[in-house]
């Protein structure tokens, strides 16, 4: 083992094998895609698109992904690969002497905990649904029945907590296996399966009577529904989807091979992630319209409509169990990447073993996690400022912390690190063509990204009235 404490200070890159890394090009792609694809696609994307008016929202989301998300993703991965360290150490190492850019890494850790607190609870519902689906309990084509089943689940404080702890323990166990044997091995096997099942589901859903209405809803924009808060939500979703603004991509970048083409990988991950979201949308909305649900139902959409769709299908029970298993898997890849941020940081910076770092992270999640888990039961009436703790964690992370982290990363690369350093980092040990986009990306990050994010944030928070 390397000596974790000194690794970050030295300027010689730590040998990739000394601190664990992804072992193949496909492994890098699968793990990175595994981080991007998650509940964001299957739970957040459809419910936010539904609640914010469909196609117009989708278009703003696409723009935010391309203009803001992609350059930031490339920047984060490059920083990580160049420093081969966790976010705090990496920023400390690459920043000009005396400049406190490492604080961005600290903010990222906070964001990771906040997201994990509510994310783990939604994953808990997914795991509970797997169990229920296998037991045949959810299968009903009557929306009222599936709705009652969902409300019973989230309204029970004991099961909410137990499922959450189960999920957290499960993710912790995979992380203990390490970067290559845990994260990479699992995501490589499971991502292709997820695509296959979503395709199947989508094909079936498009034969339902509400399909035409659903496609119009998803693809024909109603411009009047786009307001400043909607734009902020769309941008927040772009950050959340691509796992940027908090150090996840930076940490994964530190496991990238030196010859990996970073912009190409980021673009592929973005495109594949978008496909998963669209497939999920096309699987869910036809059912929503066919069975008379409101597309704006919000977070419960997936848990109520999906069982109703499966109830109509031949072998619905098996397929539904498979669907929730795969959702659980998608969410697992994302949670692994969220937890890897504090685990890698505690391990490298403070010299804890990976096992201790994982345990400490899990312990630190118990209280904030419970705050979110109990938001639909014991704490249902505790809504400071009109939002439950669950909604606060979700809102603050996506709409405030991730965009603010994005501004920080853009400023760091655009002003402190510079185009030259970005070029060297993008090239790594690959051909010069890998660094072709360094100039335009550094320019965007210097001049466009920070004011654009700031404008969207301030507008969405109502600062301009
Ligand atoms: N991208 C993940 C999803 O869509 C969530 C995530 C956010 C993961 C931030 C890591 C960091 O579900």
CSV table of N, CA, C and O and ligand atoms in Angstrom, one decimal, residues 33-42 44 112 115 119 237 239-244 246 248-249 273 330-331 333-335 337-339 341 402, ligand 1:
chain,number,residue,atom,x,y,z
A,33,UNK,N,-20.7,5.5,-16.3
A,33,UNK,CA,-22.1,5.5,-16.6
A,33,UNK,C,-22.9,5.0,-15.4
A,33,UNK,O,-24.0,5.5,-15.2
A,34,UNK,N,-22.3,4.1,-14.7
A,34,UNK,CA,-23.0,3.6,-13.5
A,34,UNK,C,-23.3,4.7,-12.5
A,34,UNK,O,-24.3,4.7,-11.8
A,35,UNK,N,-22.4,5.6,-12.4
A,35,UNK,CA,-22.6,6.8,-11.5
A,35,UNK,C,-23.7,7.7,-12.1
A,35,UNK,O,-24.5,8.2,-11.3
A,36,UNK,N,-23.6,7.9,-13.4
A,36,UNK,CA,-24.6,8.9,-13.9
A,36,UNK,C,-26.0,8.3,-13.9
A,36,UNK,O,-27.0,8.9,-13.5
A,37,UNK,N,-26.1,7.1,-14.4
A,37,UNK,CA,-27.4,6.4,-14.4
A,37,UNK,C,-27.9,6.0,-13.0
A,37,UNK,O,-27.1,5.4,-12.3
A,38,UNK,N,-29.1,6.4,-12.7
A,38,UNK,CA,-29.5,6.0,-11.4
A,38,UNK,C,-31.0,6.4,-11.2
A,38,UNK,O,-31.7,6.5,-12.2
A,39,UNK,N,-31.3,6.7,-10.0
A,39,UNK,CA,-32.7,7.1,-9.7
A,39,UNK,C,-33.0,8.4,-10.5
A,39,UNK,O,-34.2,8.7,-10.8
A,40,UNK,N,-32.0,9.2,-10.8
A,40,UNK,CA,-32.2,10.4,-11.6
A,40,UNK,C,-32.9,10.1,-12.9
A,40,UNK,O,-33.8,10.9,-13.3
A,41,UNK,N,-32.6,9.0,-13.5
A,41,UNK,CA,-33.3,8.7,-14.8
A,41,UNK,C,-34.7,8.2,-14.6
A,41,UNK,O,-35.6,8.5,-15.4
A,42,UNK,N,-34.8,7.3,-13.6
A,42,UNK,CA,-36.0,6.5,-13.6
A,42,UNK,C,-37.0,7.1,-12.6
A,42,UNK,O,-38.2,7.0,-12.8
A,44,UNK,N,-36.4,10.6,-10.9
A,44,UNK,CA,-36.4,12.1,-11.0
A,44,UNK,C,-36.8,12.6,-12.4
A,44,UNK,O,-37.6,13.5,-12.5
A,112,UNK,N,-22.4,15.4,-0.9
A,112,UNK,CA,-22.5,13.9,-1.0
A,112,UNK,C,-23.4,13.4,0.2
A,112,UNK,O,-24.3,12.5,0.0
A,115,UNK,N,-27.1,14.4,-0.4
A,115,UNK,CA,-27.8,13.5,-1.5
A,115,UNK,C,-28.0,12.1,-0.9
A,115,UNK,O,-29.0,11.6,-1.1
A,119,UNK,N,-31.4,10.0,-1.1
A,119,UNK,CA,-31.2,9.0,-2.2
A,119,UNK,C,-31.4,7.6,-1.6
A,119,UNK,O,-32.1,6.8,-2.1
A,237,UNK,N,-31.2,19.3,-12.5
A,237,UNK,CA,-31.3,17.9,-12.9
A,237,UNK,C,-30.0,17.6,-13.8
A,237,UNK,O,-29.5,16.5,-13.6
A,239,UNK,N,-27.0,18.7,-13.5
A,239,UNK,CA,-25.9,18.4,-12.5
A,239,UNK,C,-26.1,17.1,-11.9
A,239,UNK,O,-25.1,16.3,-11.8
A,240,UNK,N,-27.3,16.9,-11.4
A,240,UNK,CA,-27.5,15.6,-10.6
A,240,UNK,C,-27.3,14.4,-11.5
A,240,UNK,O,-26.7,13.4,-11.1
A,241,UNK,N,-27.8,14.5,-12.7
A,241,UNK,CA,-27.7,13.4,-13.7
A,241,UNK,C,-26.3,13.0,-14.0
A,241,UNK,O,-25.9,11.9,-14.0
A,242,UNK,N,-25.5,14.0,-14.3
A,242,UNK,CA,-24.1,13.8,-14.7
A,242,UNK,C,-23.2,13.6,-13.5
A,242,UNK,O,-22.0,13.4,-13.6
A,243,UNK,N,-23.7,13.6,-12.3
A,243,UNK,CA,-23.0,13.4,-11.0
A,243,UNK,C,-21.8,14.5,-10.9
A,243,UNK,O,-20.7,14.1,-10.6
A,244,UNK,N,-22.1,15.7,-11.3
A,244,UNK,CA,-21.1,16.7,-11.3
A,244,UNK,C,-21.4,17.8,-10.2
A,244,UNK,O,-22.5,17.9,-9.7
A,246,UNK,N,-19.8,18.1,-7.3
A,246,UNK,CA,-19.5,17.7,-5.9
A,246,UNK,C,-18.4,16.7,-5.7
A,246,UNK,O,-18.2,16.2,-4.6
A,248,UNK,N,-17.7,13.8,-7.4
A,248,UNK,CA,-17.9,12.4,-7.8
A,248,UNK,C,-17.1,12.1,-9.1
A,248,UNK,O,-16.3,11.1,-9.2
A,249,UNK,N,-17.3,12.9,-10.1
A,249,UNK,CA,-16.6,12.7,-11.4
A,249,UNK,C,-15.1,12.9,-11.2
A,249,UNK,O,-14.3,12.3,-11.8
A,273,UNK,N,-26.7,8.1,-20.9
A,273,UNK,CA,-27.5,8.5,-19.8
A,273,UNK,C,-28.8,9.2,-20.3
A,273,UNK,O,-29.9,8.9,-19.8
A,330,UNK,N,-29.2,0.2,-10.9
A,330,UNK,CA,-28.8,1.5,-11.4
A,330,UNK,C,-28.5,2.4,-10.3
A,330,UNK,O,-27.5,3.1,-10.2
A,331,UNK,N,-29.4,2.3,-9.3
A,331,UNK,CA,-29.2,3.2,-8.1
A,331,UNK,C,-28.0,2.8,-7.3
A,331,UNK,O,-27.3,3.7,-6.7
A,333,UNK,N,-25.1,1.7,-8.5
A,333,UNK,CA,-24.0,2.3,-9.2
A,333,UNK,C,-23.8,3.7,-8.8
A,333,UNK,O,-22.7,4.2,-8.5
A,334,UNK,N,-24.9,4.4,-8.7
A,334,UNK,CA,-24.9,5.9,-8.4
A,334,UNK,C,-24.5,6.1,-6.9
A,334,UNK,O,-23.7,6.9,-6.6
A,335,UNK,N,-25.1,5.2,-6.0
A,335,UNK,CA,-24.8,5.3,-4.6
A,335,UNK,C,-23.3,5.0,-4.3
A,335,UNK,O,-22.7,5.6,-3.5
A,337,UNK,N,-20.9,5.6,-6.2
A,337,UNK,CA,-20.0,6.7,-6.6
A,337,UNK,C,-20.2,7.9,-5.6
A,337,UNK,O,-19.3,8.7,-5.4
A,338,UNK,N,-21.4,8.0,-5.0
A,338,UNK,CA,-21.6,9.1,-4.0
A,338,UNK,C,-20.8,8.8,-2.8
A,338,UNK,O,-20.1,9.7,-2.2
A,339,UNK,N,-20.9,7.5,-2.4
A,339,UNK,CA,-20.2,7.2,-1.1
A,339,UNK,C,-18.7,7.1,-1.3
A,339,UNK,O,-17.9,7.3,-0.4
A,341,UNK,N,-16.8,9.2,-2.6
A,341,UNK,CA,-16.2,10.5,-2.4
A,341,UNK,C,-15.7,10.7,-0.9
A,341,UNK,O,-14.5,10.8,-0.7
A,402,UNK,N,-24.9,21.7,-5.9
A,402,UNK,CA,-24.2,21.2,-7.1
A,402,UNK,C,-23.9,22.4,-8.1
A,402,UNK,O,-22.8,22.5,-8.6
B,1,LIG,N1,-26.3,10.7,-11.2
B,1,LIG,C1,-27.0,10.0,-10.2
B,1,LIG,C2,-28.5,9.7,-10.7
B,1,LIG,O1,-28.9,10.2,-11.6
B,1,LIG,C3,-27.1,10.7,-8.9
B,1,LIG,C4,-25.8,11.2,-8.4
B,1,LIG,C5,-25.6,12.5,-8.2
B,1,LIG,C6,-24.7,10.4,-8.3
B,1,LIG,C7,-24.4,13.1,-7.7
B,1,LIG,C8,-23.4,10.9,-7.8
B,1,LIG,C9,-23.3,12.2,-7.6
B,1,LIG,O2,-29.2,9.0,-10.0
